[in-house]
Coordinates of C-alpha atoms in Angstrom, one line a residue:
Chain A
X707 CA -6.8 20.8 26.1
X708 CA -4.9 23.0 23.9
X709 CA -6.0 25.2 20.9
X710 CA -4.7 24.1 17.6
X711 CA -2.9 27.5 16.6
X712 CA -3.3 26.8 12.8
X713 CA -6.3 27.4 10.9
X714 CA -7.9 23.7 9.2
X715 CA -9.1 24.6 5.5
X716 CA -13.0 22.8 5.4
X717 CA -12.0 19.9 3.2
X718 CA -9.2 18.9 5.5
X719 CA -11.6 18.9 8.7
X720 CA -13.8 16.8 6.6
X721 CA -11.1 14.0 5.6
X722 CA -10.3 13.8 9.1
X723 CA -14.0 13.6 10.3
X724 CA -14.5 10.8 7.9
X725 CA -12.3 8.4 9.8
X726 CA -14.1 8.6 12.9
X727 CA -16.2 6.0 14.5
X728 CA -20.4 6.5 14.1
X729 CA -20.8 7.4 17.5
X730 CA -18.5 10.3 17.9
X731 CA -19.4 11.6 14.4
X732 CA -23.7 11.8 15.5
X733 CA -21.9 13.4 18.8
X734 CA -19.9 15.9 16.9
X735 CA -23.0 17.0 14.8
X736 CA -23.7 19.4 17.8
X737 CA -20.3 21.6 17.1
X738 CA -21.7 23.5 14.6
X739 CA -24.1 24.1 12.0
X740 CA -21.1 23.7 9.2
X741 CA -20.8 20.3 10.7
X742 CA -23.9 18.9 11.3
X743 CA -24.5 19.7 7.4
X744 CA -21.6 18.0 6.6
X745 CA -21.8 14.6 9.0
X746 CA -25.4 14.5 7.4
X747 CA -24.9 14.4 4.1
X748 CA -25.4 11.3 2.2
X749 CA -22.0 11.7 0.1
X750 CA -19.7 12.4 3.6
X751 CA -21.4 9.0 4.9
X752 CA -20.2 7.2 1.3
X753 CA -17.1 8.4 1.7
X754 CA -16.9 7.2 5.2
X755 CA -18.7 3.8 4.7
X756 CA -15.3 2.9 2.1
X757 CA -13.3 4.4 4.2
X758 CA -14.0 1.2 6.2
X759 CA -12.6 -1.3 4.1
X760 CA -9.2 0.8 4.9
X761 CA -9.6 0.1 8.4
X762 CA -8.0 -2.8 9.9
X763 CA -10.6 -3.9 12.5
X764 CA -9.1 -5.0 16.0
X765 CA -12.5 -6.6 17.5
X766 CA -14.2 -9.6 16.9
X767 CA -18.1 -9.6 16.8
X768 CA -19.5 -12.4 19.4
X769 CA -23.1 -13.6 19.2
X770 CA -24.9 -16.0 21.0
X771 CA -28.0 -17.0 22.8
X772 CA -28.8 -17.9 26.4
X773 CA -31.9 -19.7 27.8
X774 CA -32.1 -18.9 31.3
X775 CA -36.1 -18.3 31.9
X776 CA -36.2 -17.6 27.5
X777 CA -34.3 -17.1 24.4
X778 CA -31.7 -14.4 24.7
X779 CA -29.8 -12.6 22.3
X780 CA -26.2 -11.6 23.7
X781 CA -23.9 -9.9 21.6
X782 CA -20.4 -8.9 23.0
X783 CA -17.5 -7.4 21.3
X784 CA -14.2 -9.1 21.9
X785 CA -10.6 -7.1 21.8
X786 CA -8.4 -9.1 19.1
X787 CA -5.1 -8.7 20.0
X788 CA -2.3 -10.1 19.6
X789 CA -1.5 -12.0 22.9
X790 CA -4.9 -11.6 24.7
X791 CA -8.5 -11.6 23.6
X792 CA -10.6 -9.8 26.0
X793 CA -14.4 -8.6 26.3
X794 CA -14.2 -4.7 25.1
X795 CA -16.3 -3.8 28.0
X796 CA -17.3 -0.2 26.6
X797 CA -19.0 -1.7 24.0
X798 CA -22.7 -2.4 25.2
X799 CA -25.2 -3.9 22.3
X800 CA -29.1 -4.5 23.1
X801 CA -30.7 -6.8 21.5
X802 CA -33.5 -4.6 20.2
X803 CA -35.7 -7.0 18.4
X804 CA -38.6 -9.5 20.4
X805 CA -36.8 -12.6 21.8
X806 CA -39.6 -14.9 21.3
X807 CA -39.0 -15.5 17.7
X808 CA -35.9 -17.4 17.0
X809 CA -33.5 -15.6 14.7
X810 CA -30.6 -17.0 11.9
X811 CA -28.2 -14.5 11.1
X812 CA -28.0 -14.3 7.4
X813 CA -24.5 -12.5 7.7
X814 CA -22.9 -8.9 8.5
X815 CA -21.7 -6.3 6.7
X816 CA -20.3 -3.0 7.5
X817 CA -21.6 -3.4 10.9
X818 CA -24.9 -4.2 9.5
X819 CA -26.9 -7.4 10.8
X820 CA -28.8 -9.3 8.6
X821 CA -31.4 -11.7 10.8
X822 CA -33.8 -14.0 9.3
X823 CA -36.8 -16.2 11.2
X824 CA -35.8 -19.4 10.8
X825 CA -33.6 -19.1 7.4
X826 CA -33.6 -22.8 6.7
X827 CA -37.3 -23.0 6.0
X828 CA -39.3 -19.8 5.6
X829 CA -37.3 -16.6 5.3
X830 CA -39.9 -14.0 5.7
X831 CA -39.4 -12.5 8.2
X832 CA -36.2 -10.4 7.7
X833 CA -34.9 -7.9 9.7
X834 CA -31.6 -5.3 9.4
X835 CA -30.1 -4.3 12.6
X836 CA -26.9 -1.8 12.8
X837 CA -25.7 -2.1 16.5
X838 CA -23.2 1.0 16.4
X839 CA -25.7 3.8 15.5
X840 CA -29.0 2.1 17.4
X841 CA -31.3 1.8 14.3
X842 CA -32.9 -1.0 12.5
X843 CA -35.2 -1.7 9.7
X844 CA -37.8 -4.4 9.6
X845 CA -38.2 -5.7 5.8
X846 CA -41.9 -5.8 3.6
X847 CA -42.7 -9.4 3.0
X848 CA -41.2 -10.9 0.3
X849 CA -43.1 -10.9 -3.2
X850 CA -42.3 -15.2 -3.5
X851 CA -44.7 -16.1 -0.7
X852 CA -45.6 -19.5 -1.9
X853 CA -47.2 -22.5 0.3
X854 CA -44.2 -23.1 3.1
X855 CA -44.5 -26.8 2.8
X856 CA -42.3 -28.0 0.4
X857 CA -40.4 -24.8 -0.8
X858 CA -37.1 -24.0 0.7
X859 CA -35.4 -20.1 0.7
X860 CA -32.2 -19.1 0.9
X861 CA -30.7 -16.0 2.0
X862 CA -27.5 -13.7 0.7
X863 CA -26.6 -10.5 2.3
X864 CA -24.1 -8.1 1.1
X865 CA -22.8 -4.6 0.0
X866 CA -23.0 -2.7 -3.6
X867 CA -20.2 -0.6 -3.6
X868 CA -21.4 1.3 -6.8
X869 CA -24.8 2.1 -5.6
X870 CA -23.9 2.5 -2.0
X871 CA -26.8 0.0 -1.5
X872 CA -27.0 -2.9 1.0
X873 CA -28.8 -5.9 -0.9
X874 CA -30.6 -9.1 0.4
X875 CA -30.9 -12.5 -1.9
X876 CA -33.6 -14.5 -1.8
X877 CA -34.1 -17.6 -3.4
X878 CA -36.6 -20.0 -3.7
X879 CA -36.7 -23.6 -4.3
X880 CA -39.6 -25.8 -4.5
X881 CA -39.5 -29.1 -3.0
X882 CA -39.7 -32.0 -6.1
X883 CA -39.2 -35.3 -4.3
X884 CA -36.2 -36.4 -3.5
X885 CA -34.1 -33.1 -4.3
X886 CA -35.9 -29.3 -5.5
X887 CA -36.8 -28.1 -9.3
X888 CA -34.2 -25.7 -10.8
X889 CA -34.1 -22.7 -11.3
X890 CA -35.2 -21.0 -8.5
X891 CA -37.2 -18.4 -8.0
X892 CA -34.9 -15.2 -7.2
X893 CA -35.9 -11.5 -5.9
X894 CA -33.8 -8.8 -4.2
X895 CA -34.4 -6.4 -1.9
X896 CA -32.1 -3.3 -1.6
X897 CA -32.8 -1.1 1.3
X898 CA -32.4 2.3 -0.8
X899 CA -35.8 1.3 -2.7
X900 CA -37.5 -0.3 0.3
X901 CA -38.6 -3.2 -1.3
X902 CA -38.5 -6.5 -3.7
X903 CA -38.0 -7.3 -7.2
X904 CA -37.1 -9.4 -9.5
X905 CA -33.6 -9.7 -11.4
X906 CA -33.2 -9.3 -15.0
X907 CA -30.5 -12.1 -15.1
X908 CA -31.1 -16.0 -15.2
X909 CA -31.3 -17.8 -12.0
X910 CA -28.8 -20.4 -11.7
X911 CA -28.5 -24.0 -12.1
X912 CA -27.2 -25.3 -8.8
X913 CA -28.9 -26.9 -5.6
X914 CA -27.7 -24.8 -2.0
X915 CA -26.8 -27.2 0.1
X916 CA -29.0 -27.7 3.4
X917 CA -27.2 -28.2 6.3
X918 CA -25.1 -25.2 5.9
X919 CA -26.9 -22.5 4.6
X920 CA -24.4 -19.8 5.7
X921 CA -23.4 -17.6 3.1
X922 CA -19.6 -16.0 2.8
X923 CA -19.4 -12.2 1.5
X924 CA -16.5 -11.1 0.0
X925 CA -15.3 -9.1 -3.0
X926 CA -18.7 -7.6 -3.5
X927 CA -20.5 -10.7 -3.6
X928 CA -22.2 -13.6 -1.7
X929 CA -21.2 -17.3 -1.5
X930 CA -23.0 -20.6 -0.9
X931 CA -21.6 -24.3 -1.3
X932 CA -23.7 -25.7 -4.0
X933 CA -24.4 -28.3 -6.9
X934 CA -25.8 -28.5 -10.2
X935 CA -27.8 -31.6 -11.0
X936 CA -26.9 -34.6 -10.2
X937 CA -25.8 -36.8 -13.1
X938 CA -24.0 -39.5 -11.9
X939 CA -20.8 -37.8 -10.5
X940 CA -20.3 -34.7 -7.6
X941 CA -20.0 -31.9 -8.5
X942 CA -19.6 -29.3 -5.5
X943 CA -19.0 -25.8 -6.4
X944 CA -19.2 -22.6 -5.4
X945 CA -21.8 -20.3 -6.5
X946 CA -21.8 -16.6 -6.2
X947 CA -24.5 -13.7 -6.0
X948 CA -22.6 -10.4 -7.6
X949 CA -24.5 -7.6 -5.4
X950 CA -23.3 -5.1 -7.5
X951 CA -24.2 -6.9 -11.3
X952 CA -26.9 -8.9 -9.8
X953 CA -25.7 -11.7 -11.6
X954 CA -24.9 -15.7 -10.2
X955 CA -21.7 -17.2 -11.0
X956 CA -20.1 -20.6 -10.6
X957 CA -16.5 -20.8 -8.7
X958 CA -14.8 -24.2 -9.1
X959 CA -14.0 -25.8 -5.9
X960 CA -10.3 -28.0 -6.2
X961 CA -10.8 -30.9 -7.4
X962 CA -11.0 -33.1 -3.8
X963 CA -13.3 -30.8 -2.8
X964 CA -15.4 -31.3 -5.5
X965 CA -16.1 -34.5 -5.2
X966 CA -16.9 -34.4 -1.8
X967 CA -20.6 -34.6 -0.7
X968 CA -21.8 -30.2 -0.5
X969 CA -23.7 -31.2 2.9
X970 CA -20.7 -31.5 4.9
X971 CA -19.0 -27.9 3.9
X972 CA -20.1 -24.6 4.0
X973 CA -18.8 -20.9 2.4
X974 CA -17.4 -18.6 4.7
X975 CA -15.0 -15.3 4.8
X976 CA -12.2 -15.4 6.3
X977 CA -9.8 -12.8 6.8
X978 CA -11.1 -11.3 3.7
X979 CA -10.6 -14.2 1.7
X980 CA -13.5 -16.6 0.0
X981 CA -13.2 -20.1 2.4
X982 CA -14.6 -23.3 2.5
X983 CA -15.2 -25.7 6.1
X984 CA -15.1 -29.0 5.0
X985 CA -16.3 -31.3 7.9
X986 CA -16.0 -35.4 7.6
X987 CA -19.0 -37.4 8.2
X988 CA -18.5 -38.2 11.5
X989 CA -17.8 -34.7 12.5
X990 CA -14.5 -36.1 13.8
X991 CA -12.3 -33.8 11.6
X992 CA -12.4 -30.2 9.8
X993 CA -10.4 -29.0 6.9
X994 CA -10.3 -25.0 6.1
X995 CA -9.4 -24.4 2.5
X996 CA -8.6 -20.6 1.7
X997 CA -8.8 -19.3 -2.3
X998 CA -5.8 -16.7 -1.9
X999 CA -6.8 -15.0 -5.4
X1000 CA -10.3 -14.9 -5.3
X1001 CA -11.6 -16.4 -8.9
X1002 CA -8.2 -18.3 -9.7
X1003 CA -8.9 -21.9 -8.7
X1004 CA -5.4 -22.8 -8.0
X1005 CA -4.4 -21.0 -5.1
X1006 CA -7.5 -23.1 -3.4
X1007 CA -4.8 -23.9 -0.6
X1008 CA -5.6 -26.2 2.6
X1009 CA -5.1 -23.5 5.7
X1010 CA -6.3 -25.7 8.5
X1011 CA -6.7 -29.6 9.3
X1012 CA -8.3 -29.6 13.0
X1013 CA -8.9 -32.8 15.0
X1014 CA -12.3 -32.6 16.3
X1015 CA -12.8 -35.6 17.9
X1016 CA -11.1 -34.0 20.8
X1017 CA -14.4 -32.7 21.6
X1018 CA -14.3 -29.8 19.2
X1019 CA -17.4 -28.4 16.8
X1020 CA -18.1 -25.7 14.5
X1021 CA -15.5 -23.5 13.0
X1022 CA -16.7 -20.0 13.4
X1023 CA -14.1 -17.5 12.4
X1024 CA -10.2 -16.6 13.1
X1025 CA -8.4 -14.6 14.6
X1026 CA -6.0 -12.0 13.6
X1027 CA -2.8 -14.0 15.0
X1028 CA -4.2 -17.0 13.6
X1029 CA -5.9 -18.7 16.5
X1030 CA -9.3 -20.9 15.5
X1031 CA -12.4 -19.9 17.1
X1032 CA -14.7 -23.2 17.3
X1033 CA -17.5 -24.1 19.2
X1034 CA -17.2 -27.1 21.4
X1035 CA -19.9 -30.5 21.8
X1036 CA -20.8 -28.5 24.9
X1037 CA -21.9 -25.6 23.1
X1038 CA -19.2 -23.4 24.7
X1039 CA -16.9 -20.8 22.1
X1040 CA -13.1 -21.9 22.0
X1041 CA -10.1 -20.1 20.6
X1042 CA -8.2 -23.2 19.3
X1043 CA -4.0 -22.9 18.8
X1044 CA -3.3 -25.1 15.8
X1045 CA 0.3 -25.2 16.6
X1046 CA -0.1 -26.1 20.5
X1047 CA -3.4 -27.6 19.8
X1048 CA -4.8 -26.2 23.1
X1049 CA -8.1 -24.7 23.5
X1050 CA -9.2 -21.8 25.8
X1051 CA -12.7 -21.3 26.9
X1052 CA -14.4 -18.0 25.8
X1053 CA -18.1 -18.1 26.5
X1054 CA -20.0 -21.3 27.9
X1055 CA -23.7 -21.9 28.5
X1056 CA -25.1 -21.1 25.3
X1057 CA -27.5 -22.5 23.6
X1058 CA -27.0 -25.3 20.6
X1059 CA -26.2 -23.7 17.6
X1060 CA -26.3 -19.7 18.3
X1061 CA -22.8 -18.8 17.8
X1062 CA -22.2 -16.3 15.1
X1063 CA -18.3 -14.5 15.2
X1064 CA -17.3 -12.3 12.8
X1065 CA -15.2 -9.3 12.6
X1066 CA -16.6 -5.9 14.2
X1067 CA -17.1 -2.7 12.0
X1068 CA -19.1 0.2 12.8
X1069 CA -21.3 2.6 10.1
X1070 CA -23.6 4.7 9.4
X1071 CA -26.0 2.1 7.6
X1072 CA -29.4 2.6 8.1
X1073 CA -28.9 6.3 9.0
X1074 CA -31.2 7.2 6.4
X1075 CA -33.4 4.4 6.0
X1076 CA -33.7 2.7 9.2
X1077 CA -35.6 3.5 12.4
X1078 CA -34.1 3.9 16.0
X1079 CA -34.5 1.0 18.0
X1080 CA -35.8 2.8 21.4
X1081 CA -32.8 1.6 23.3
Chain B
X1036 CA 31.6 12.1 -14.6
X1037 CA 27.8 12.2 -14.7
X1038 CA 25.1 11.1 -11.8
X1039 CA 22.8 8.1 -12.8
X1040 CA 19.3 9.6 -12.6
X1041 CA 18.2 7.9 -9.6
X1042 CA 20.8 9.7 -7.2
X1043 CA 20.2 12.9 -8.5
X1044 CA 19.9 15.3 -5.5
X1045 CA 17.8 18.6 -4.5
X1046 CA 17.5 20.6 -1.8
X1047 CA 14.2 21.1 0.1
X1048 CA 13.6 24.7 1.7
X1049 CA 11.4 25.0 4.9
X1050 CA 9.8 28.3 5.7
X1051 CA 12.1 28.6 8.8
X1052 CA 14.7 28.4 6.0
X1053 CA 16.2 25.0 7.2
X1054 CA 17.9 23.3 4.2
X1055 CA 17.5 19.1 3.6
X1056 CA 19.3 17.3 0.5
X1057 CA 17.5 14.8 -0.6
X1058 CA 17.7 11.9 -3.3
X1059 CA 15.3 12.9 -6.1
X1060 CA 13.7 10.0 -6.7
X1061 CA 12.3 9.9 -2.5
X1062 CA 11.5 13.9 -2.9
X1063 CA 9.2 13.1 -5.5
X1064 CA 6.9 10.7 -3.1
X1065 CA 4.9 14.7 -3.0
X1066 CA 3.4 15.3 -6.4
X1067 CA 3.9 19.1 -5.1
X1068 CA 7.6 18.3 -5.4
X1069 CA 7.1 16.3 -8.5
X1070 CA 5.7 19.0 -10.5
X1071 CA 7.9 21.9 -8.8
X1072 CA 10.9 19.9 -10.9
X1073 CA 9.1 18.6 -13.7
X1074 CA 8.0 22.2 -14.8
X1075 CA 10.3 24.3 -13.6
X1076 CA 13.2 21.9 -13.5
X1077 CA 14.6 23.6 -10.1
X1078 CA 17.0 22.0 -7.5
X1079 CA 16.6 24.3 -4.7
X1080 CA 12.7 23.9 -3.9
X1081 CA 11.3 26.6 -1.4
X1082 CA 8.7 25.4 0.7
X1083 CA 6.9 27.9 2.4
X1084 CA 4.1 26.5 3.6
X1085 CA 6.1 23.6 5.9
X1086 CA 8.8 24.4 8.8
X1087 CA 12.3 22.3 9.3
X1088 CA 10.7 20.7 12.0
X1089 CA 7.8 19.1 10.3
X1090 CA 9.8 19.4 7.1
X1091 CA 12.7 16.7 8.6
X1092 CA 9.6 14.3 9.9
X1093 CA 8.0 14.4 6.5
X1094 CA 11.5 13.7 4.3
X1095 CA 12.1 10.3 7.1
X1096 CA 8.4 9.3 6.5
X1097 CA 9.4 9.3 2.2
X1098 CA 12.5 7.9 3.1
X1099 CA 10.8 4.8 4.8
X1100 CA 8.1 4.4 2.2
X1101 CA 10.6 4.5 -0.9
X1102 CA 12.2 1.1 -0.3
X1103 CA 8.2 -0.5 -1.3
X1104 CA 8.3 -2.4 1.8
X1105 CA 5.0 -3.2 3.3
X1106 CA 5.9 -3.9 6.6
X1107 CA 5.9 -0.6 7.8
X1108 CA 2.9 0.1 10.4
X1109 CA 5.6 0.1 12.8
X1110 CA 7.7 2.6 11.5
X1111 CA 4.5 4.6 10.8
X1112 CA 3.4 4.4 14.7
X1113 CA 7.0 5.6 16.1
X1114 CA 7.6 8.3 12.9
X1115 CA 4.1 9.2 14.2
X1116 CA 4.1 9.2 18.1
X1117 CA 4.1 12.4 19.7
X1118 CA 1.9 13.5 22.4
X1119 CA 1.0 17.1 20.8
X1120 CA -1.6 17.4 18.6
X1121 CA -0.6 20.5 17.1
X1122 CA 2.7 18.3 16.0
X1123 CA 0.2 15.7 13.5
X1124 CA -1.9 18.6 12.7
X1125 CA 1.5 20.4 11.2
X1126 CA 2.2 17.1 9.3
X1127 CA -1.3 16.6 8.0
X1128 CA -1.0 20.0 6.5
X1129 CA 2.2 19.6 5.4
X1130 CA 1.0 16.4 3.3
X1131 CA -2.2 18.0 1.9
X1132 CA -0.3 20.8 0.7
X1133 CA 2.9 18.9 -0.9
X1134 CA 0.2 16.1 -1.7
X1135 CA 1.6 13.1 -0.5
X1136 CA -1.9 10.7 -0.4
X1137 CA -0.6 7.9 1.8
X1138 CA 0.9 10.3 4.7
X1139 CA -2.1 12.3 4.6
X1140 CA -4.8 9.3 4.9
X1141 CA -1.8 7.6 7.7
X1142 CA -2.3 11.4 9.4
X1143 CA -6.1 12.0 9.7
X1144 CA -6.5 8.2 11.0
X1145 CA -4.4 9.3 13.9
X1146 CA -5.7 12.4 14.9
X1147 CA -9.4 11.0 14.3
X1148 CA -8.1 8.0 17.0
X1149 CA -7.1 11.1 18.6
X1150 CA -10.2 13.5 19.2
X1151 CA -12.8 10.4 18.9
X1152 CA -13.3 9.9 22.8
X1153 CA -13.7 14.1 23.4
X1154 CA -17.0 16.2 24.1
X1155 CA -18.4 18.1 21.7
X1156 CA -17.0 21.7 24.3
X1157 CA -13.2 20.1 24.1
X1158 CA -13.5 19.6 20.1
X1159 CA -15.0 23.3 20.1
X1160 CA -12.1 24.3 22.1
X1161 CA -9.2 22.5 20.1
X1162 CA -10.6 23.3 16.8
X1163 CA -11.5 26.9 17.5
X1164 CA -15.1 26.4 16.3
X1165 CA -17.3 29.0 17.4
X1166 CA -21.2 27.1 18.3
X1167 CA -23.7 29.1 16.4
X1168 CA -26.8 27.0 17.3
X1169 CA -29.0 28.6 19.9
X1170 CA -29.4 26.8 22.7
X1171 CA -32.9 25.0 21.9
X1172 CA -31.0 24.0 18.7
X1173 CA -28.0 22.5 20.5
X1174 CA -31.1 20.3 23.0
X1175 CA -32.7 18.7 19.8
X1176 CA -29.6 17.9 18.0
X1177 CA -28.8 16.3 21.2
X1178 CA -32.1 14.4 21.6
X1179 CA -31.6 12.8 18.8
X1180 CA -28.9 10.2 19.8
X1181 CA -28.9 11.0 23.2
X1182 CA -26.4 8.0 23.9
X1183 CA -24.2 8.9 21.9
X1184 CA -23.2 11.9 24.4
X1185 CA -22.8 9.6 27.3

């Protein structure tokens, strides 16, 4: 190891500190006492945290659940290359919250984990979990506790860039019959404050669909499929939670989209751009359709028209050379070549429904706020 | 006969006075440069602060980057590629001092890929850094994310 003969001025040390991963950063506290002060301090870890939407992330975030004597939480982090795609054994994440309780993930974020108890029906239970430094943060109840039966919640997770705050949406809809009253109730939690309130905008006007309730975040906000109500005609559409504003918005859908039943089609990111999973009833086939310029409606543009019937299942994410990752009937994860249409196995045994991919980041989220987990 | 603006030429002048011609227009990628000319209105540009040998890596990387292609990670990984340290440290200070933002941030990513894997003794050594916690300091600092040391 050789001495660097030239003398690094302070601020130059510091631009090159703020590129590095968590882990070696809370190593390299120990150097000195100019940087510990500095790799503490709450405006070196803003820098650092948008430092990471510079980075081009090579690794693929894998969850999934076992059941071999109970419910296990696995999370492995997968090497996305261009010509292999390979467990990055050096990465070791422990689950660190009690597996008897059966968690959603609501979605990720900077390396940040957002799991929910069951986020189809109750949503109270809400915890925030960032793998990369070992510390998590259990959420206060929410302030909308009403009686379960017959209310619905959803959940959006997300970034505000201008605070430097990581917010969780929760809305709730009560149960009215056939379909739920509008508007819902709406509260936000932020993890600066530590806790709920209410938002000064107006709620909006559309129905989340059910059997998708996964969210997409991109460009600062969070996305569900959803409709307004019904009168007569479909109208799917897209509606967004601004983390930053705090505001909903509506994002037209093209117009075959629109028209198509919401329950079938769920809001995701992919590759950094807003996308919509559109499944046919049967589950026989699955369209992606990507919006190139997020908020112009005509560059919606079909990106992937998969054959399910082949035995295929849930579309989960992509990878960086293009490749489809899917679940199978079998509850095993696939990487699916659209050109070749063959299909690889990844992972098998898992259990229905537990797959969660998305792309791997590590931060410094939670430093503050969080706890460590003890592992 | 007079020179269209764009191919208007100056010479750049390392420390190790080495001497480079260069188009204008891919001189002023460094806002150093760019002011150099715009108030003083020079053509032979002394550059104290940078050798020939980082100098001539520095005036390729501009080079590259003035045609606006994107496509250039590749480029950027070769023009970069060298197994001494000491060589991307030179160009990292090179960029912060003629201010060229995109070769600095391209810089710092490297050598933080760099020194990310070493102990907190090797960083010490590399960087010169003198430890002036006592030892009982050092443990609890330690303690703290004891994984993260493993």
């Amino acid at each position: 190891m050789t001495t660097l003969e030239v003398y690094l001025p302070e601020e130059v040390v510091y631009q090159i500190l703020s590129w590095l991963p968590p882990k070696s950063l809370l190593r390299f506290r120990c150097v000195c006492k100019s940087w510990y002060s500095l790799i503490s301090s709450p405006n070196f870890i803003n820098i650092h945290t948008r430092n990471l939407t510079y980075i081009t992330s090579t690794r693929k975030l894998i969850r999934h659940c076992t059941s071999t004597s109970r419910r296990e939480e696995v999370y492995s982090v997968f090497l996305d290359n261009q010509w292999s795609f390979d467990r990055d054994d050096d990465i070791k994440i422990d689950f660190p919250f009690p597996s008897s309780t059966k968690y959603t993930i609501v979605g990720h974020c900077n390396g940040l984990i957002c799991l929910s108890d069951d986020a189809h029906d109750y949503a109270i239970k809400i915890v925030l979990w960032n793998p990369a430094i070992r510390r998590k943060l259990i959420l206060p109840l929410p302030n909308i506790i009403l009686n379960n039966m017959g209310y619905m919640y959803v959940l959006g997770f997300g970034f505000d860039c201008k605070a430097n705050d990581y917010k969780i949406v929760r809305l709730c809809y009560e149960n009215a019959g056939d379909s739920n009253k509008l508007p819902p109730l709406v509260e936000v939690y932020s993890v600066k404050t530590g806790a709920w309130r209410g938002i000064t905008a107006p709620a909006p006007v559309c129905h989340i669909t059910g059997y998708f309730l996964v969210q997409g975040f991109v460009n600062g906000a969070a996305h569900w499929v959803a409709y307004p109500q019904f009168c007569g005609q479909m109208r799917s559409l897209i509606l967004s939670f601004d983390m930053c504003n705090e505001v909903f918005r509506e994002i037209m859908l093209p117009k075959c989209l629109a028209v198509e039943s919401p329950w079938y089609m769920g809001a995701v990111t992919i590759q950094d751009s807003l996308s919509v999973v559109e499944y046919d009833r049967s589950f026989s086939m699955l369209s992606v359709w990507v919006m190139k310029e997020y908020g112009v409606v005509e560059s919606w543009t079909k990106r992937y028209n998969i054959d399910t019937k082949v035995g295929l299942g849930i579309m989960l994410g992509v990878r960086r050379n293009g490749e489809v990752l899917l679940t199978t009937r079998n509850e095993e994860l696939v990487e699916y070549d659209v050109q070749t249409r063959g299909s690889m196995d990844l992972i098998t045994y898992a259990m229905k429904n537990s797959f969660f991919v998305d792309t791997y980041k590590e931060s410094f989220a939670l430093l503050f706020e969080g706890e460590k987990t003890h592992i | 006969m007079s020179k269209s603006p764009e191919k208007k030429l100056v010479t750049l002048k390392s420390s190790d006075k080495e001497e480079f011609v260069v188009e204008e227009s891919i001189a002023v990628t460094s806002e150093t440069i760019k002011n150099i000319i715009e108030d003083c209105g020079l053509e032979l540009i002394p550059l104290p602060n940078v050798d020939g040998k980082t100098l001539a890596k520095v005036i390729e990387y501009c080079t590259k980057h003035s045609t606006g292609s994107n496509d250039d990670s590749k480029f950027d990984d070769e023009c970069l590629d060298t197994k001494q340290l000491s060589v991307l440290v030179d160009m990292l200070l090179a960029a912060n001092y003629l201010n060229i933002k995109s070769l600095f941030e391209k810089v710092c990513t490297k050598i933080a890929d760099r020194i990310k894997d070493m102990s907190v003794e090797e960083v010490r050594e590399v960087f010169k850094i003198e430890n002036d916690f006592t030892p009982e300091e050092e443990k609890k600092i330690r303690d703290e994310h004891a994984w993260a040391h493993e």
